[in-house]
Coordinates of C-alpha atoms in Angstrom, one line a residue:
Chain A
X11 CA 103.2 93.8 54.9
X12 CA 106.8 94.5 53.8
X13 CA 107.2 97.7 51.8
X14 CA 106.6 95.9 48.4
X15 CA 103.7 93.7 49.6
X16 CA 100.0 94.1 49.3
X17 CA 98.2 95.1 52.5
X18 CA 95.0 93.3 52.6
X19 CA 91.9 93.9 54.7
X20 CA 92.4 92.8 58.3
X21 CA 89.8 90.2 59.1
X22 CA 90.8 89.0 62.5
X23 CA 92.2 90.5 65.8
X24 CA 93.3 88.4 68.8
X25 CA 93.8 90.3 72.1
X26 CA 95.9 88.4 74.6
X27 CA 95.7 89.3 78.3
X28 CA 97.7 87.4 80.9
X29 CA 100.7 86.5 78.8
X30 CA 102.3 87.2 82.2
X31 CA 100.0 85.9 85.0
X32 CA 100.5 88.8 87.4
X33 CA 99.9 91.7 85.0
X34 CA 96.4 92.3 86.0
X35 CA 95.0 95.0 83.7
X36 CA 95.1 92.9 80.5
X37 CA 93.8 89.9 82.5
X38 CA 90.9 91.8 83.9
X39 CA 90.1 93.5 80.6
X40 CA 89.9 90.1 78.9
X41 CA 87.8 88.7 81.7
X42 CA 85.5 91.7 81.4
X43 CA 85.1 91.2 77.6
X44 CA 84.5 87.4 78.1
X45 CA 81.9 87.8 80.8
X46 CA 80.1 90.9 79.7
X47 CA 79.6 92.7 76.4
X48 CA 82.4 91.5 74.2
X49 CA 85.0 93.6 72.6
X50 CA 83.9 94.3 69.0
X51 CA 85.0 95.9 65.8
X52 CA 82.8 97.0 62.9
X53 CA 85.0 95.4 60.3
X54 CA 86.7 92.4 61.7
X55 CA 86.3 89.5 64.1
X56 CA 87.8 90.2 67.6
X57 CA 88.7 87.5 70.1
X58 CA 89.9 88.1 73.6
X59 CA 91.9 85.3 75.1
X60 CA 93.8 84.5 78.3
X61 CA 97.2 83.5 77.2
X62 CA 98.7 81.8 80.3
X63 CA 95.8 80.5 82.5
X64 CA 98.0 78.6 84.9
X65 CA 100.2 81.6 85.6
X66 CA 97.1 83.7 86.0
X67 CA 95.7 81.2 88.6
X68 CA 99.0 81.5 90.5
X69 CA 99.2 85.2 90.0
X70 CA 102.8 84.9 88.9
X71 CA 104.7 85.9 85.7
X72 CA 104.9 82.2 84.8
X73 CA 104.6 78.7 86.2
X74 CA 107.6 77.1 84.7
X75 CA 109.2 79.5 82.2
X76 CA 108.3 82.8 80.5
X77 CA 105.8 82.0 77.8
X78 CA 106.6 85.1 75.9
X79 CA 110.0 83.7 74.9
X80 CA 108.6 80.4 73.6
X81 CA 107.0 81.4 70.4
X82 CA 109.6 80.6 67.8
X83 CA 109.1 78.1 65.0
X84 CA 112.3 76.3 66.1
X85 CA 111.3 75.9 69.7
X86 CA 107.7 75.1 69.0
X87 CA 108.5 72.4 66.5
X88 CA 111.4 70.8 68.2
X89 CA 109.2 69.5 71.1
X90 CA 106.5 66.9 70.8
X91 CA 103.5 66.4 73.1
X92 CA 104.9 63.0 74.0
X93 CA 107.9 64.5 75.8
X94 CA 107.9 64.1 79.5
X95 CA 108.1 67.0 81.9
X96 CA 107.5 69.6 79.2
X97 CA 107.3 73.0 80.9
X98 CA 103.7 74.2 81.1
X99 CA 104.4 77.3 79.1
X100 CA 106.0 75.3 76.2
X101 CA 102.8 73.1 76.1
X102 CA 100.6 76.2 76.1
X103 CA 102.7 77.9 73.4
X104 CA 102.4 74.8 71.2
X105 CA 98.6 74.8 71.8
X106 CA 98.3 78.5 70.8
X107 CA 100.6 78.1 67.9
X108 CA 98.6 75.2 66.4
X109 CA 95.4 77.1 67.1
X110 CA 96.4 80.3 65.4
X111 CA 99.3 79.8 63.0
X112 CA 97.6 78.4 59.9
X113 CA 95.2 81.3 59.4
X114 CA 95.1 82.4 55.8
X115 CA 93.6 85.9 56.3
X116 CA 95.2 89.0 57.8
X117 CA 95.4 88.7 61.5
X118 CA 96.6 91.3 64.1
X119 CA 97.7 90.4 67.6
X120 CA 97.4 92.8 70.5
X121 CA 99.4 91.6 73.5
X122 CA 98.6 93.4 76.8
X123 CA 101.3 93.9 79.4
X124 CA 102.0 95.9 82.6
X125 CA 105.3 97.0 84.0
X126 CA 106.4 98.5 87.3
X127 CA 108.4 101.0 85.3
X128 CA 107.0 104.5 84.7
X129 CA 106.6 104.0 80.9
X130 CA 103.0 105.3 80.7
X131 CA 101.8 103.9 77.4
X132 CA 104.5 102.0 75.4
X133 CA 103.7 100.4 72.1
X134 CA 106.1 97.6 71.2
X135 CA 106.8 96.6 67.6
X136 CA 109.5 94.2 66.5
X137 CA 110.9 95.8 63.3
X138 CA 111.2 99.3 62.0
X139 CA 110.1 98.0 58.6
X140 CA 106.7 96.9 59.9
X141 CA 105.1 100.0 58.5
X142 CA 101.5 98.7 59.1
X143 CA 102.1 98.2 62.8
X144 CA 103.9 101.6 63.0
X145 CA 101.0 103.4 61.3
X146 CA 98.8 101.8 63.9
X147 CA 101.1 103.0 66.7
X148 CA 101.1 106.5 65.3
X149 CA 97.4 106.6 65.2
X150 CA 97.1 105.6 68.8
X151 CA 99.9 108.0 69.8
X152 CA 98.1 111.0 68.4
X153 CA 95.2 110.5 70.9
X154 CA 97.5 111.2 73.8
X155 CA 99.4 114.2 75.0
X156 CA 103.1 114.7 74.0
X157 CA 105.5 112.4 75.8
X158 CA 102.8 110.1 77.1
X159 CA 102.9 107.4 74.4
X160 CA 106.2 106.1 73.0
X161 CA 107.0 103.5 70.3
X162 CA 109.6 100.9 71.2
X163 CA 111.4 98.8 68.6
X164 CA 112.8 95.5 69.8
X165 CA 115.1 95.1 66.8
X166 CA 114.7 91.3 67.0
X167 CA 112.1 88.7 67.9
X168 CA 112.1 87.4 71.5
X169 CA 109.7 84.6 70.6
X170 CA 106.8 86.4 71.9
X171 CA 103.1 85.6 71.3
X172 CA 102.8 88.2 68.5
X173 CA 104.9 85.7 66.5
X174 CA 101.8 83.6 65.8
X175 CA 100.4 86.2 63.4
X176 CA 102.2 88.2 60.8
X177 CA 101.7 91.4 62.7
X178 CA 101.1 92.6 66.2
X179 CA 101.9 95.1 68.8
X180 CA 102.6 94.8 72.5
X181 CA 100.6 97.3 74.6
X182 CA 102.7 97.9 77.7
X183 CA 101.2 100.1 80.4
X184 CA 102.8 101.3 83.7
X185 CA 103.6 101.9 86.4
X186 CA 101.6 99.2 88.1
X187 CA 102.8 96.8 90.7
X188 CA 102.5 93.2 89.5
X189 CA 99.5 91.5 91.3
X190 CA 97.7 94.9 91.6
X191 CA 95.0 96.4 89.4
X192 CA 94.8 100.1 89.2
X193 CA 91.8 101.8 87.6
X194 CA 93.9 104.4 85.8
X195 CA 96.1 101.8 84.2
X196 CA 93.0 99.6 83.3
X197 CA 91.4 102.6 81.6
X198 CA 94.6 103.5 79.8
X199 CA 95.0 100.0 78.4
X200 CA 91.4 99.7 77.4
X201 CA 91.7 103.1 75.6
X202 CA 94.7 101.8 73.7
X203 CA 93.0 98.6 72.6
X204 CA 89.9 100.5 71.4
X205 CA 92.1 102.9 69.4
X206 CA 93.8 100.0 67.8
X207 CA 90.4 98.6 66.7
X208 CA 89.4 102.1 65.5
X209 CA 92.5 102.3 63.4
X210 CA 91.8 98.8 61.9
X211 CA 88.2 99.9 61.0
X212 CA 89.5 103.0 59.3
X213 CA 92.0 101.0 57.4
X214 CA 89.5 98.4 56.4
X215 CA 87.1 101.1 55.3
X216 CA 89.7 102.6 52.9
X217 CA 91.0 105.5 54.9
X218 CA 94.3 106.9 53.7
X219 CA 97.2 107.2 56.2
X220 CA 99.7 109.7 54.7
X221 CA 103.5 109.4 54.7
X222 CA 104.9 110.7 57.9
X223 CA 107.9 110.5 60.3
X224 CA 107.6 109.0 63.7
X225 CA 110.0 108.9 66.6
X226 CA 111.1 105.4 67.8
X227 CA 113.3 104.0 70.5
X228 CA 115.2 100.9 69.7
X229 CA 116.5 98.6 72.4
X230 CA 120.3 98.1 72.1
X231 CA 121.8 97.4 75.4
X232 CA 120.8 95.8 78.7
X233 CA 122.3 97.3 81.9
X234 CA 122.4 95.1 85.0
X235 CA 122.4 96.2 88.7
X236 CA 125.7 96.4 90.6
X237 CA 126.1 93.0 92.2
X238 CA 128.3 91.4 94.9
X239 CA 130.5 88.4 94.4
X240 CA 127.6 86.1 95.2
X241 CA 125.4 87.7 92.5
X242 CA 123.1 89.6 94.9
X243 CA 122.3 93.1 93.9
X244 CA 124.5 95.6 95.8
X245 CA 122.9 98.8 94.6
X246 CA 119.7 100.3 93.3
X247 CA 118.4 102.6 90.6
X248 CA 119.6 106.1 91.4
X249 CA 116.9 108.6 92.4
X250 CA 117.9 110.7 89.4
X251 CA 116.9 107.8 87.1
X252 CA 113.9 106.2 89.0
X253 CA 110.6 106.9 87.2
X254 CA 112.4 108.7 84.4
X255 CA 111.9 106.3 81.5
X256 CA 112.2 108.0 78.1
X257 CA 114.4 110.8 79.4
X258 CA 117.8 111.3 77.8
X259 CA 120.9 110.2 79.7
X260 CA 124.6 110.9 79.2
X261 CA 127.7 109.1 80.3
X262 CA 127.9 111.3 83.4
X263 CA 124.2 110.6 84.5
X264 CA 123.9 108.9 87.8
X265 CA 122.2 105.5 87.2
X266 CA 122.8 103.5 90.4
X267 CA 123.6 104.1 94.1
X268 CA 125.2 101.2 96.0
X269 CA 123.8 100.2 99.3
X270 CA 126.9 101.8 100.9
X271 CA 126.0 105.1 99.3
X272 CA 128.3 105.4 96.3
X273 CA 126.9 106.9 93.1
X274 CA 127.5 105.0 89.8
X275 CA 127.3 106.8 86.5
X276 CA 126.3 105.4 83.2
X277 CA 129.8 105.5 81.8
X278 CA 131.0 103.5 84.8
X279 CA 129.0 100.5 83.6
X280 CA 128.5 101.0 79.8
X281 CA 130.6 102.3 77.0
X282 CA 128.4 104.5 74.8
X283 CA 129.7 104.9 71.2
X284 CA 130.3 108.6 70.4
X285 CA 128.0 108.6 67.4
X286 CA 124.9 107.9 69.5
X287 CA 125.8 109.6 72.7
X288 CA 123.1 112.2 72.5
X289 CA 120.4 109.7 71.5
X290 CA 120.4 107.3 74.5
X291 CA 117.2 106.9 76.5
X292 CA 116.6 104.3 79.3
X293 CA 113.3 102.4 79.4
X294 CA 111.9 99.7 81.7
X295 CA 113.7 101.3 84.6
X296 CA 113.3 99.0 87.7
X297 CA 110.9 96.5 86.2
X298 CA 110.3 93.8 88.9
X299 CA 110.4 90.8 86.6
X300 CA 113.8 91.8 85.1
X301 CA 115.7 91.4 88.4
X302 CA 116.1 87.7 87.6
X303 CA 117.1 88.5 84.0
X304 CA 120.1 90.6 85.3
X305 CA 118.5 93.7 83.9
X306 CA 118.0 97.0 85.7
X307 CA 117.0 98.9 82.6
X308 CA 117.2 98.9 78.8
X309 CA 119.1 101.5 76.9
X310 CA 117.4 102.6 73.7
X311 CA 118.5 104.7 70.8
X312 CA 116.1 107.3 69.6
X313 CA 115.6 107.5 65.8
X314 CA 113.1 108.9 63.3
X315 CA 111.5 106.4 61.0
X316 CA 109.8 107.5 57.7
X317 CA 106.5 105.7 57.0
X318 CA 105.2 105.4 53.5
X319 CA 101.6 106.0 52.6
X320 CA 99.2 103.3 53.9
X321 CA 95.9 102.5 52.3
X322 CA 94.0 99.2 51.7
X323 CA 96.2 97.3 49.2
X324 CA 98.6 100.3 48.9
X325 CA 101.9 100.6 50.8
X326 CA 104.8 102.2 48.9
Chain B
X10 CA 105.8 97.6 129.9
X11 CA 102.1 97.7 131.0
X12 CA 101.2 101.0 132.7
X13 CA 102.0 99.5 136.2
X14 CA 105.2 97.8 135.2
X15 CA 108.8 98.9 135.4
X16 CA 110.5 99.9 132.2
X17 CA 114.0 98.6 132.2
X18 CA 116.9 99.5 130.1
X19 CA 116.6 98.0 126.6
X20 CA 119.6 95.7 126.1
X21 CA 118.8 94.1 122.7
X22 CA 117.3 95.0 119.4
X23 CA 116.5 92.6 116.6
X24 CA 115.8 94.0 113.2
X25 CA 114.0 91.6 110.8
X26 CA 114.1 92.1 107.1
X27 CA 112.5 89.7 104.6
X28 CA 109.7 88.5 106.8
X29 CA 108.0 88.6 103.4
X30 CA 110.4 87.5 100.8
X31 CA 109.5 90.0 98.1
X32 CA 109.6 93.2 100.2
X33 CA 113.0 94.3 99.1
X34 CA 113.8 97.4 101.2
X35 CA 114.1 95.5 104.5
X36 CA 115.9 92.6 102.8
X37 CA 118.5 94.9 101.2
X38 CA 119.0 97.0 104.3
X39 CA 119.7 93.8 106.4
X40 CA 122.0 92.5 103.7
X41 CA 123.8 95.9 103.7
X42 CA 124.2 95.8 107.5
X43 CA 125.4 92.1 107.4
X44 CA 127.9 92.6 104.6
X45 CA 129.2 96.1 105.4
X46 CA 129.4 98.3 108.5
X47 CA 126.8 96.8 110.9
X48 CA 123.9 98.7 112.3
X49 CA 124.8 99.8 115.7
X50 CA 123.5 101.5 118.8
X51 CA 125.5 103.3 121.6
X52 CA 123.6 101.6 124.4
X53 CA 122.3 98.2 123.2
X54 CA 123.2 95.2 121.1
X55 CA 121.7 95.3 117.6
X56 CA 121.2 92.2 115.4
X57 CA 120.0 92.4 111.8
X58 CA 118.4 89.1 110.6
X59 CA 116.7 87.8 107.5
X60 CA 113.5 86.4 108.7
X61 CA 112.4 84.1 105.8
X62 CA 115.4 83.1 103.7
X63 CA 113.6 80.6 101.5
X64 CA 111.0 83.2 100.5
X65 CA 113.7 85.7 99.9
X66 CA 115.4 83.3 97.6
X67 CA 112.2 82.8 95.7
X68 CA 111.4 86.5 95.8
X69 CA 107.9 85.7 97.0
X70 CA 105.9 86.7 100.0
X71 CA 106.2 83.1 101.4
X72 CA 107.1 79.6 100.3
X73 CA 104.3 77.6 101.9
X74 CA 102.4 80.0 104.2
X75 CA 102.7 83.5 105.6
X76 CA 105.3 83.4 108.3
X77 CA 103.9 86.5 109.9
X78 CA 100.9 84.6 111.0
X79 CA 102.7 81.7 112.6
X80 CA 104.2 83.3 115.8
X81 CA 101.7 82.3 118.4
X82 CA 102.5 80.1 121.4
X83 CA 99.7 77.7 120.5
X84 CA 100.8 77.2 116.9
X85 CA 104.5 77.1 117.7
X86 CA 104.1 74.5 120.4
X87 CA 101.5 72.3 118.8
X88 CA 103.9 71.2 116.1
X89 CA 107.0 69.0 116.6
X90 CA 110.0 68.8 114.4
X91 CA 109.2 65.2 113.7
X92 CA 106.1 66.0 111.8
X93 CA 106.3 65.3 108.1
X94 CA 105.5 67.9 105.6
X95 CA 105.7 70.8 108.1
X96 CA 105.3 74.0 106.0
X97 CA 108.7 75.7 105.7
X98 CA 107.5 78.9 107.4
X99 CA 106.2 76.9 110.5
X100 CA 109.7 75.3 110.8
X101 CA 111.4 78.7 110.4
X102 CA 109.0 80.3 113.0
X103 CA 109.8 77.5 115.5
X104 CA 113.5 78.1 114.9
X105 CA 113.2 81.8 115.5
X106 CA 111.0 81.3 118.4
X107 CA 113.4 78.9 120.2
X108 CA 116.3 81.2 119.3
X109 CA 114.7 84.4 120.7
X110 CA 111.9 83.6 123.1
X111 CA 113.9 82.8 126.3
X112 CA 115.8 86.1 126.6
X113 CA 115.6 87.6 130.1
X114 CA 116.6 91.1 129.2
X115 CA 114.5 93.8 127.5
X116 CA 114.4 93.2 123.8
X117 CA 112.8 95.2 121.0
X118 CA 111.8 93.9 117.6
X119 CA 111.8 96.0 114.5
X120 CA 110.0 94.2 111.7
X121 CA 110.6 95.8 108.2
X122 CA 107.9 95.7 105.6
X123 CA 106.8 97.2 102.3
X124 CA 103.4 97.7 100.8
X125 CA 102.1 98.6 97.3
X126 CA 99.7 101.0 99.1
X127 CA 100.5 104.6 99.4
X128 CA 100.9 104.6 103.2
X129 CA 104.2 106.5 103.3
X130 CA 105.7 105.6 106.7
X131 CA 103.3 103.5 108.8
X132 CA 104.3 102.3 112.3
X133 CA 102.4 99.3 113.5
X134 CA 101.8 98.5 117.2
X135 CA 99.6 95.8 118.5
X136 CA 97.9 97.4 121.5
X137 CA 97.0 101.0 122.5
X138 CA 98.4 100.2 126.0
X139 CA 101.9 99.5 124.7
X140 CA 103.0 103.0 125.8
X141 CA 106.7 102.3 125.4
X142 CA 106.2 101.3 121.7
X143 CA 103.9 104.3 121.2
X144 CA 106.4 106.7 122.7
X145 CA 108.9 105.3 120.2
X146 CA 106.5 105.8 117.4
X147 CA 105.8 109.4 118.4
X148 CA 109.6 110.1 118.6
X149 CA 110.0 108.8 115.0
X150 CA 106.9 110.6 113.8
X151 CA 108.2 114.0 115.0
X152 CA 111.1 113.8 112.5
X153 CA 108.7 113.8 109.5
X154 CA 106.3 116.3 108.1
X155 CA 102.7 116.3 109.1
X156 CA 100.6 113.5 107.5
X157 CA 103.7 111.6 106.4
X158 CA 104.0 109.1 109.3
X159 CA 101.0 107.4 110.8
X160 CA 100.6 105.1 113.8
X161 CA 98.4 102.0 113.2
X162 CA 97.0 99.8 116.0
X163 CA 96.2 96.2 115.1
X164 CA 93.9 95.8 118.1
X165 CA 94.9 92.1 118.3
X166 CA 97.9 89.9 117.6
X167 CA 98.2 88.3 114.2
X168 CA 100.9 85.9 115.2
X169 CA 103.6 88.1 113.7
X170 CA 107.3 88.0 114.4
X171 CA 107.2 90.8 116.9
X172 CA 105.5 88.2 119.2
X173 CA 108.9 86.7 120.1
X174 CA 109.8 89.7 122.2
X175 CA 107.7 91.6 124.6
X176 CA 107.7 94.7 122.4
X177 CA 108.2 95.6 118.9
X178 CA 107.0 97.8 116.0
X179 CA 106.3 97.0 112.4
X180 CA 107.9 99.6 110.1
X181 CA 105.8 99.5 106.9
X182 CA 106.9 101.7 104.0
X183 CA 105.2 102.3 100.7
X184 CA 104.3 102.5 97.9
X185 CA 106.7 100.1 96.5
X186 CA 105.9 97.2 94.1
X187 CA 106.9 93.8 95.6
X188 CA 110.0 92.5 94.0
X189 CA 111.3 96.1 93.3
X190 CA 113.7 98.2 95.3
X191 CA 113.3 101.9 95.2
X192 CA 116.0 104.2 96.6
X193 CA 113.5 106.6 98.1
X194 CA 111.7 103.8 100.0
X195 CA 115.1 102.3 101.1
X196 CA 116.2 105.6 102.5
X197 CA 112.9 106.2 104.3
X198 CA 113.0 102.8 106.0
X199 CA 116.7 103.2 107.0
X200 CA 115.8 106.6 108.5
X201 CA 112.9 105.0 110.5
X202 CA 115.2 102.3 111.8
X203 CA 117.9 104.8 112.8
X204 CA 115.4 107.0 114.6
X205 CA 114.2 103.9 116.5
X206 CA 117.7 103.3 117.7
X207 CA 118.2 106.9 118.6
X208 CA 115.0 106.8 120.7
X209 CA 116.3 103.7 122.5
X210 CA 119.6 105.4 123.2
X211 CA 117.9 108.4 124.6
X212 CA 115.6 106.2 126.8
X213 CA 118.6 104.1 128.0
X214 CA 120.5 107.3 128.8
X215 CA 117.6 108.5 131.0
X216 CA 115.9 111.0 128.8
X217 CA 112.4 111.9 129.9
X218 CA 109.5 111.5 127.4
X219 CA 106.7 113.7 128.7
X220 CA 103.0 112.8 128.8
X221 CA 101.4 113.6 125.5
X222 CA 98.5 112.7 123.2
X223 CA 99.0 110.9 119.9
X224 CA 96.7 110.2 117.0
X225 CA 96.2 106.5 116.2
X226 CA 94.3 104.5 113.6
X227 CA 92.9 101.1 114.8
X228 CA 92.0 98.5 112.2
X229 CA 88.3 97.4 112.7
X230 CA 87.0 96.1 109.4
X231 CA 88.2 94.4 106.2
X232 CA 86.6 95.4 103.0
X233 CA 86.8 92.9 100.0
X234 CA 86.7 93.6 96.3
X235 CA 83.4 93.2 94.4
X236 CA 83.5 89.5 93.2
X237 CA 81.7 87.4 90.6
X238 CA 80.0 84.1 91.4
X239 CA 83.3 82.2 90.8
X240 CA 85.1 84.4 93.3
X241 CA 87.1 86.4 90.8
X242 CA 87.4 90.1 91.4
X243 CA 84.8 92.0 89.3
X244 CA 85.8 95.5 90.2
X245 CA 88.7 97.6 91.3
X246 CA 89.6 100.4 93.7
X247 CA 87.9 103.6 92.6
X248 CA 90.1 106.4 91.4
X249 CA 88.8 108.5 94.2
X250 CA 90.3 106.1 96.8
X251 CA 93.4 104.8 95.0
X252 CA 96.6 106.2 96.7
X253 CA 94.5 108.0 99.4
X254 CA 95.4 105.9 102.4
X255 CA 94.8 107.9 105.7
X256 CA 92.2 110.1 104.1
X257 CA 88.7 110.2 105.7
X258 CA 85.8 108.5 103.9
X259 CA 82.1 108.6 104.5
X260 CA 79.3 106.3 103.5
X261 CA 78.8 108.1 100.2
X262 CA 82.5 107.9 99.2
X263 CA 83.2 106.0 96.0
X264 CA 85.4 103.0 96.9
X265 CA 85.1 100.6 93.9
X266 CA 84.3 100.7 90.2
X267 CA 83.1 97.5 88.6
X268 CA 84.7 96.3 85.3
X269 CA 81.4 97.3 83.7
X270 CA 81.7 100.8 84.9
X271 CA 79.4 101.0 87.9
X272 CA 80.5 103.0 91.0
X273 CA 80.2 101.4 94.4
X274 CA 80.1 103.5 97.6
X275 CA 81.3 102.5 101.0
X276 CA 77.8 102.2 102.4
X277 CA 77.0 99.8 99.5
X278 CA 79.4 97.3 101.0
X279 CA 79.8 98.2 104.7
X280 CA 77.5 99.4 107.5
X281 CA 79.4 102.1 109.4
X282 CA 78.0 102.7 113.0
X283 CA 76.8 106.2 113.4
X284 CA 79.0 106.9 116.4
X285 CA 82.2 106.5 114.3
X286 CA 81.0 107.7 111.0
X287 CA 83.3 110.8 111.0
X288 CA 86.3 108.8 112.1
X289 CA 86.7 106.2 109.4
X290 CA 90.0 106.1 107.4
X291 CA 91.0 103.4 104.9
X292 CA 94.6 102.0 104.9
X293 CA 96.5 99.4 102.9
X294 CA 94.4 100.4 99.9
X295 CA 95.2 98.0 97.0
X296 CA 98.0 96.0 98.7
X297 CA 99.0 93.3 96.2
X298 CA 99.4 90.5 98.8
X299 CA 95.9 91.1 100.2
X300 CA 94.0 90.1 97.0
X301 CA 94.3 86.4 98.1
X302 CA 93.2 87.4 101.6
X303 CA 89.9 88.8 100.2
X304 CA 91.0 92.3 101.3
X305 CA 90.9 95.4 99.1
X306 CA 91.5 97.7 102.1
X307 CA 91.3 98.0 105.8
X308 CA 89.0 100.5 107.5
X309 CA 90.5 102.1 110.6
X310 CA 89.0 104.3 113.3
X311 CA 90.9 107.4 114.2
X312 CA 91.4 108.0 118.0
X313 CA 93.6 109.9 120.3
X314 CA 95.6 108.0 122.9
X315 CA 97.1 109.7 126.0
X316 CA 100.6 108.5 126.8
X317 CA 101.9 108.7 130.4
X318 CA 105.4 110.0 131.1
X319 CA 108.2 107.6 130.1
X320 CA 111.6 107.4 131.7
X321 CA 114.0 104.6 132.6
X322 CA 112.1 102.6 135.3
X323 CA 109.2 105.1 135.3
X324 CA 106.0 104.8 133.5
X325 CA 102.8 106.0 135.2

């Protein structure tokens, strides 16, 4: 779907829940669709799948390693099934990869996630040039009030499960504690999935999506907690920052408070280049699973992206 | 400290953090007191201790089993160190039991916990006859606004760490996702601990605590989630109940919504005796660690308890 490519009818959608085994809203939605009336679309085949069953059974992010970092051609191909002691998630990633990667039609992946951060509805796309996915995000976004739904660009692939199809979006909803299911978050994630399918039906039916500008946030810098000489955290997210994902920060913004009570500003821990200093927005503030990744929050840079017209077989 | 007993000067306080290894505010407070200026009292010795170091290292509730169910004389004594494959938490409970249980002075345990439920500050005492602990709770409670701090009676011992001293309170603070540290929850728990020590100093210095009545909530019934034939949850806490710990419910209150969208009332799942029907209050609504215990929330019964006068050596 690059800007010079054809955009064909989407024939297949795979919805993954439980890529992380303790993020319950995607898991319970997939279980709902598998056990009751299935998730359906008028114009394409829809499959709901549990991505990491063993982690789901344990109600942990993963059993051996984060499956959402294993989906790269290099990693998938360098291991063989004969290898001893292959981490469970590598085996499962290989399995999913071989199951899905040779599809000749147009397939879309929806990957359902939760976070303890107050992101509300966050739609994740890898590249700012994936105009098809960004049109889909914009369509979803328009069904929510201002500042409720944001579009996050990763800037690069992390080897996530969306890699097994040409296109996909991560649907990240929070705040929800891991291991907890909240009805409000469940409903929000279901609404986002259904809007995604509604968009695909409109696209498949020939609807025109006009050129437009969208606001995006691109991850550019990880910020870690204050730590002691043993690597233990020695401070916490400042009350000024807690729950304030997607709100602008400057160098003088308080971002941490040490256990002893000292405030830490953003410029104490990160050098922000002058040219983007008014465009810096934190996201994934105080996400539980990122403590072990030495990550207290991501800094993103706000930018406008111009989308070309989108219509079946037309994107220019 | 039964109503006919002497109440002696309190000489020793042990503050446990990390009884559950993913409840970060107690863990980080204890680490703060161990690495920086220690927690102190003017009138008694104070020790801050990490209760379950291996679970803390893993950032999980426990390694092998819940340590806060192991502290009973029966369980502690029936196992010997020579036994193979003794669960880590049983070994650690034995260790703490032998370290603390033969103290001849008056010792108080403060056991610090977090929950994903919206309990705000919840002070947990085993029995309604532990007037000393309840006077301490009332003292703490008076420093918060109405409906912010509640007193929960377990009614029976669960074999928790408070068992190793004659008296203790659980200081449960939420909502906080497990594996996350929030500054507001950290501050609230620190304030509750410091108020506990302030109470003990006043008591040790001879202050009089007058007879009074306090409002308590006694756990009487566990309520489980709706489940399918395989034991998987098939519904979630209703939006009417989510975040509404300590708010009265009746038989017609909506408590669950199934994944298919059907509402479930309290009387659909529990028979409430007529004589307490206006006194029923849910607590620990949607606590993450209780999913595996088949527990969606506790029902408690609200009751007033009359406390006798309390003064050094006087309780009658």
